[in-house]
Amino acid sequence: MEVERVQAIASLSILKDTLPPEFIRSEYEQPGITTFTGPVPDIPVIDLSKREALMQEIRNASEEWGIFQVVNHGIPEKVIKELQSVGKEFFELPLKEKEKYAVKPGSFEGYGTKLQKEPEGKKAWVDYLFHNVWPPSRVNHDIWPQNPPSYREANEEYAKHLIRVVDDLLEILSEGLGLEKQVLKESVGGDGLEYLLKINYYPKCPRPDLALGVVAHTDMSAITILVPNEVPGLQVFKDDHWFDAKYVPNALVVHIGDQIEVRFFMLLAL
């Protein structure tokens, strides 16, 4: 079945200031209506190089927000820029080249567009590239693009640094719960913990006030690390409001996933 990619739809000159109806959200989801316009509280920004109060800061941010940003995380800026660059280069390739890596039936890895319509028949304004990056036994390099040529090297270098950051965060979260530092990591897979990388590509949208790139959701993962850029769009739901997330240069956005939240409540019940 041929899939119409959002990137291709966005390139149609006939759109101008309109959107196909399947992308126009109901009023209770339209960013132009739901986004809070008053004073916006800042998502906590935590400096990982300041170890003194780190455990309490991360615990507080996790409990109060479920999301926070970290700076001085140790991933070189060059590594992040290269990861962003190869992702951008991939989506600039001709459609025929990208389709070589299309998601196959029965798999979640590869190049894709969300096919499932939501209950109201709406679609998300996004294409993506999704695959495992760790451990090696779970990596299928046939799904990794050969163009741009540096794609594999950029992903492997980023994954190497990412594993260290996640290990540190899981240890701090574990100790913040009053546990031995290895407990949380062991509970979500230990050294066999799987790392998946997803590059979301949001083409320029003629009516961003009406559409959503990603619908409201929680993450099924243990922890999600987002690599943002200066283009606004990320929002956080808190105190019954949707707030725009402020972009902090060279920061990573850390989102506490469902697996850790479930384990947190299980531990509280013990």
GROMACS .gro file of C-alpha atoms in nm:
model
  270
    1MET     CA    1   0.000   0.000   0.000
    2GLU     CA    2   0.140   0.337  -0.102
    3VAL     CA    3   0.161   0.578   0.189
    4GLU     CA    4   0.125   0.953   0.146
    5ARG     CA    5   0.398   1.114   0.352
    6VAL     CA    6   0.327   1.434   0.542
    7GLN     CA    7   0.642   1.587   0.396
    8ALA     CA    8   0.498   1.537   0.047
    9ILE     CA    9   0.161   1.683   0.149
   10ALA     CA   10   0.334   1.988   0.299
   11SER     CA   11   0.514   2.053  -0.030
   12LEU     CA   12   0.187   2.100  -0.221
   13SER     CA   13   0.150   2.462  -0.325
   14ILE     CA   14  -0.229   2.430  -0.324
   15LEU     CA   15  -0.229   2.417   0.057
   16LYS     CA   16  -0.127   2.781   0.112
   17ASP     CA   17  -0.313   2.868   0.435
   18THR     CA   18  -0.527   2.557   0.446
   19LEU     CA   19  -0.493   2.200   0.575
   20PRO     CA   20  -0.649   1.875   0.461
   21PRO     CA   21  -0.943   1.814   0.699
   22GLU     CA   22  -0.792   1.498   0.848
   23PHE     CA   23  -0.516   1.712   1.002
   24ILE     CA   24  -0.744   1.974   1.156
   25ARG     CA   25  -0.788   1.890   1.524
   26SER     CA   26  -1.104   1.932   1.727
   27GLU     CA   27  -1.125   2.258   1.920
   28TYR     CA   28  -1.023   2.094   2.248
   29GLU     CA   29  -0.692   1.991   2.083
   30GLN     CA   30  -0.612   2.293   1.865
   31PRO     CA   31  -0.290   2.461   1.987
   32GLY     CA   32  -0.430   2.801   1.895
   33ILE     CA   33  -0.699   2.747   2.158
   34THR     CA   34  -0.541   2.519   2.418
   35THR     CA   35  -0.199   2.685   2.461
   36PHE     CA   36  -0.177   2.888   2.783
   37THR     CA   37  -0.119   3.255   2.704
   38GLY     CA   38  -0.049   3.391   3.053
   39PRO     CA   39   0.283   3.389   3.240
   40VAL     CA   40   0.446   3.057   3.157
   41PRO     CA   41   0.636   2.876   3.433
   42ASP     CA   42   0.975   2.744   3.331
   43ILE     CA   43   1.036   2.371   3.314
   44PRO     CA   44   1.311   2.302   3.569
   45VAL     CA   45   1.662   2.332   3.428
   46ILE     CA   46   1.915   2.124   3.621
   47ASP     CA   47   2.292   2.154   3.599
   48LEU     CA   48   2.435   1.802   3.617
   49SER     CA   49   2.781   1.937   3.704
   50LYS     CA   50   2.658   2.067   4.041
   51ARG     CA   51   2.638   1.746   4.239
   52GLU     CA   52   2.553   1.888   4.583
   53ALA     CA   53   2.174   1.927   4.555
   54LEU     CA   54   2.136   1.725   4.237
   55MET     CA   55   1.943   1.431   4.383
   56GLN     CA   56   1.680   1.653   4.545
   57GLU     CA   57   1.645   1.877   4.238
   58ILE     CA   58   1.584   1.581   4.010
   59ARG     CA   59   1.344   1.418   4.253
   60ASN     CA   60   1.145   1.741   4.292
   61ALA     CA   61   1.132   1.801   3.916
   62SER     CA   62   1.024   1.442   3.852
   63GLU     CA   63   0.746   1.456   4.110
   64GLU     CA   64   0.617   1.805   4.027
   65TRP     CA   65   0.663   1.811   3.649
   66GLY     CA   66   0.757   1.464   3.525
   67ILE     CA   67   0.992   1.645   3.289
   68PHE     CA   68   1.299   1.864   3.320
   69GLN     CA   69   1.594   1.992   3.120
   70VAL     CA   70   1.958   1.914   3.195
   71VAL     CA   71   2.267   2.116   3.105
   72ASN     CA   72   2.635   2.028   3.144
   73HIS     CA   73   2.534   1.669   3.075
   74GLY     CA   74   2.865   1.574   2.918
   75ILE     CA   75   2.748   1.503   2.562
   76PRO     CA   76   2.969   1.719   2.340
   77GLU     CA   77   2.783   1.983   2.144
   78LYS     CA   78   2.955   1.857   1.828
   79VAL     CA   79   2.805   1.509   1.879
   80ILE     CA   80   2.453   1.649   1.915
   81LYS     CA   81   2.491   1.880   1.617
   82GLU     CA   82   2.611   1.591   1.401
   83LEU     CA   83   2.315   1.375   1.509
   84GLN     CA   84   2.075   1.656   1.417
   85SER     CA   85   2.257   1.717   1.091
   86VAL     CA   86   2.238   1.358   0.963
   87GLY     CA   87   1.872   1.339   1.059
   88LYS     CA   88   1.799   1.656   0.865
   89GLU     CA   89   1.999   1.532   0.567
   90PHE     CA   90   1.803   1.207   0.561
   91PHE     CA   91   1.469   1.386   0.538
   92GLU     CA   92   1.604   1.610   0.262
   93LEU     CA   93   1.668   1.304   0.044
   94PRO     CA   94   1.431   1.226  -0.245
   95LEU     CA   95   1.124   1.032  -0.137
   96LYS     CA   96   1.230   0.728  -0.339
   97GLU     CA   97   1.555   0.706  -0.143
   98LYS     CA   98   1.380   0.739   0.194
   99GLU     CA   99   1.125   0.473   0.103
  100LYS     CA  100   1.406   0.215   0.089
  101TYR     CA  101   1.388   0.223   0.468
  102ALA     CA  102   1.010   0.223   0.506
  103VAL     CA  103   0.861   0.036   0.800
  104LYS     CA  104   0.775  -0.319   0.699
  105PRO     CA  105   0.463  -0.506   0.816
  106GLY     CA  106   0.514  -0.650   1.163
  107SER     CA  107   0.796  -0.410   1.247
  108PHE     CA  108   0.809  -0.070   1.415
  109GLU     CA  109   1.156   0.022   1.289
  110GLY     CA  110   1.222   0.230   0.982
  111TYR     CA  111   1.093   0.534   0.797
  112GLY     CA  112   0.726   0.597   0.845
  113THR     CA  113   0.418   0.810   0.884
  114LYS     CA  114   0.157   0.738   1.144
  115LEU     CA  115  -0.104   0.542   0.951
  116GLN     CA  116  -0.358   0.482   1.224
  117LYS     CA  117  -0.632   0.736   1.236
  118GLU     CA  118  -0.735   0.844   1.582
  119PRO     CA  119  -1.091   0.802   1.716
  120GLU     CA  120  -1.207   1.119   1.539
  121GLY     CA  121  -1.029   1.021   1.218
  122LYS     CA  122  -0.749   1.275   1.262
  123LYS     CA  123  -0.384   1.240   1.164
  124ALA     CA  124  -0.061   1.377   1.308
  125TRP     CA  125   0.155   1.621   1.108
  126VAL     CA  126   0.476   1.418   1.126
  127ASP     CA  127   0.701   1.169   0.948
  128TYR     CA  128   0.966   0.976   1.138
  129LEU     CA  129   1.268   0.747   1.135
  130PHE     CA  130   1.278   0.495   1.420
  131HIS     CA  131   1.529   0.224   1.513
  132ASN     CA  132   1.725   0.061   1.795
  133VAL     CA  133   2.069   0.197   1.878
  134TRP     CA  134   2.162  -0.029   2.174
  135PRO     CA  135   2.243  -0.302   2.270
  136PRO     CA  136   2.425  -0.433   1.961
  137SER     CA  137   2.220  -0.755   1.964
  138ARG     CA  138   1.905  -0.548   1.901
  139VAL     CA  139   2.047  -0.326   1.628
  140ASN     CA  140   1.955  -0.395   1.265
  141HIS     CA  141   2.185  -0.187   1.050
  142ASP     CA  142   1.984  -0.276   0.739
  143ILE     CA  143   1.727  -0.025   0.866
  144TRP     CA  144   1.985   0.249   0.921
  145PRO     CA  145   2.016   0.481   0.620
  146GLN     CA  146   2.331   0.458   0.412
  147ASN     CA  147   2.274   0.818   0.312
  148PRO     CA  148   2.401   1.041   0.450
  149PRO     CA  149   2.723   0.834   0.475
  150SER     CA  150   2.798   0.956   0.828
  151TYR     CA  151   2.456   0.850   0.964
  152ARG     CA  152   2.582   0.535   1.137
  153GLU     CA  153   2.887   0.698   1.292
  154ALA     CA  154   2.680   0.991   1.424
  155ASN     CA  155   2.423   0.761   1.584
  156GLU     CA  156   2.679   0.529   1.740
  157GLU     CA  157   2.876   0.818   1.885
  158TYR     CA  158   2.563   0.977   2.031
  159ALA     CA  159   2.443   0.644   2.175
  160LYS     CA  160   2.778   0.595   2.349
  161HIS     CA  161   2.736   0.923   2.536
  162LEU     CA  162   2.363   0.879   2.589
  163ILE     CA  163   2.407   0.552   2.777
  164ARG     CA  164   2.629   0.726   3.031
  165VAL     CA  165   2.377   1.009   3.083
  166VAL     CA  166   2.090   0.765   3.130
  167ASP     CA  167   2.295   0.555   3.373
  168ASP     CA  168   2.367   0.868   3.580
  169LEU     CA  169   2.003   0.976   3.580
  170LEU     CA  170   1.875   0.634   3.680
  171GLU     CA  171   2.125   0.617   3.966
  172ILE     CA  172   2.023   0.964   4.091
  173LEU     CA  173   1.653   0.882   4.063
  174SER     CA  174   1.708   0.555   4.245
  175GLU     CA  175   1.893   0.722   4.531
  176GLY     CA  176   1.625   0.992   4.542
  177LEU     CA  177   1.376   0.719   4.621
  178GLY     CA  178   1.593   0.600   4.906
  179LEU     CA  179   1.716   0.294   4.715
  180GLU     CA  180   2.056   0.160   4.624
  181LYS     CA  181   2.172   0.339   4.312
  182GLN     CA  182   2.153   0.032   4.086
  183VAL     CA  183   1.794  -0.066   4.174
  184LEU     CA  184   1.603   0.137   3.914
  185LYS     CA  185   1.830   0.040   3.626
  186GLU     CA  186   1.808  -0.326   3.719
  187SER     CA  187   1.429  -0.303   3.739
  188VAL     CA  188   1.403  -0.174   3.380
  189GLY     CA  189   1.645  -0.416   3.217
  190GLY     CA  190   1.990  -0.360   3.363
  191ASP     CA  191   2.270  -0.382   3.109
  192GLY     CA  192   2.017  -0.522   2.862
  193LEU     CA  193   1.816  -0.197   2.864
  194GLU     CA  194   1.717  -0.115   2.506
  195TYR     CA  195   1.775   0.228   2.357
  196LEU     CA  196   1.561   0.338   2.065
  197LEU     CA  197   1.614   0.650   1.861
  198LYS     CA  198   1.329   0.829   1.689
  199ILE     CA  199   1.376   1.128   1.463
  200ASN     CA  200   1.048   1.313   1.425
  201TYR     CA  201   1.029   1.534   1.118
  202TYR     CA  202   0.764   1.807   1.127
  203PRO     CA  203   0.733   1.974   0.785
  204LYS     CA  204   0.646   2.342   0.780
  205CYS     CA  205   0.274   2.357   0.852
  206PRO     CA  206   0.048   2.623   0.692
  207ARG     CA  207  -0.179   2.625   0.999
  208PRO     CA  208   0.014   2.522   1.311
  209ASP     CA  209  -0.268   2.664   1.523
  210LEU     CA  210  -0.495   2.383   1.398
  211ALA     CA  211  -0.265   2.079   1.376
  212LEU     CA  212  -0.057   1.860   1.605
  213GLY     CA  213   0.270   1.689   1.525
  214VAL     CA  214   0.229   1.450   1.816
  215VAL     CA  215  -0.094   1.410   2.012
  216ALA     CA  216  -0.110   1.436   2.392
  217HIS     CA  217   0.058   1.130   2.538
  218THR     CA  218   0.279   0.977   2.801
  219ASP     CA  219   0.584   0.770   2.706
  220MET     CA  220   0.583   0.393   2.755
  221SER     CA  221   0.959   0.398   2.807
  222ALA     CA  222   1.152   0.408   3.133
  223ILE     CA  223   1.297   0.746   3.042
  224THR     CA  224   1.295   0.960   2.728
  225ILE     CA  225   1.575   1.197   2.633
  226LEU     CA  226   1.473   1.463   2.382
  227VAL     CA  227   1.723   1.655   2.172
  228PRO     CA  228   1.536   1.978   2.094
  229ASN     CA  229   1.622   2.257   1.856
  230GLU     CA  230   1.535   2.625   1.840
  231VAL     CA  231   1.206   2.562   1.654
  232PRO     CA  232   0.922   2.590   1.909
  233GLY     CA  233   0.655   2.324   1.940
  234LEU     CA  234   0.718   2.108   2.248
  235GLN     CA  235   0.448   2.154   2.511
  236VAL     CA  236   0.401   2.025   2.865
  237PHE     CA  237   0.070   1.968   3.045
  238LYS     CA  238   0.070   2.087   3.406
  239ASP     CA  239  -0.195   2.228   3.638
  240ASP     CA  240  -0.462   2.172   3.371
  241HIS     CA  241  -0.278   2.388   3.115
  242TRP     CA  242  -0.061   2.332   2.809
  243PHE     CA  243   0.262   2.531   2.840
  244ASP     CA  244   0.520   2.596   2.569
  245ALA     CA  245   0.858   2.453   2.663
  246LYS     CA  246   1.132   2.714   2.655
  247TYR     CA  247   1.429   2.620   2.439
  248VAL     CA  248   1.755   2.608   2.634
  249PRO     CA  249   2.063   2.585   2.406
  250ASN     CA  250   2.262   2.261   2.445
  251ALA     CA  251   2.013   2.121   2.697
  252LEU     CA  252   1.854   1.777   2.688
  253VAL     CA  253   1.489   1.736   2.782
  254VAL     CA  254   1.434   1.445   3.022
  255HIS     CA  255   1.086   1.293   3.039
  256ILE     CA  256   1.005   1.039   3.308
  257GLY     CA  257   0.836   0.746   3.133
  258ASP     CA  258   0.554   0.516   3.238
  259GLN     CA  259   0.786   0.234   3.344
  260ILE     CA  260   0.962   0.443   3.609
  261GLU     CA  261   0.636   0.600   3.723
  262VAL     CA  262   0.481   0.256   3.774
  263ARG     CA  263   0.788   0.133   3.960
  264PHE     CA  264   0.786   0.445   4.178
  265PHE     CA  265   0.431   0.376   4.295
  266MET     CA  266   0.507   0.006   4.338
  267LEU     CA  267   0.802   0.095   4.562
  268LEU     CA  268   0.588   0.335   4.763
  269ALA     CA  269   0.339   0.052   4.823
  270LEU     CA  270   0.605  -0.182   4.962
   0.00000   0.00000   0.00000
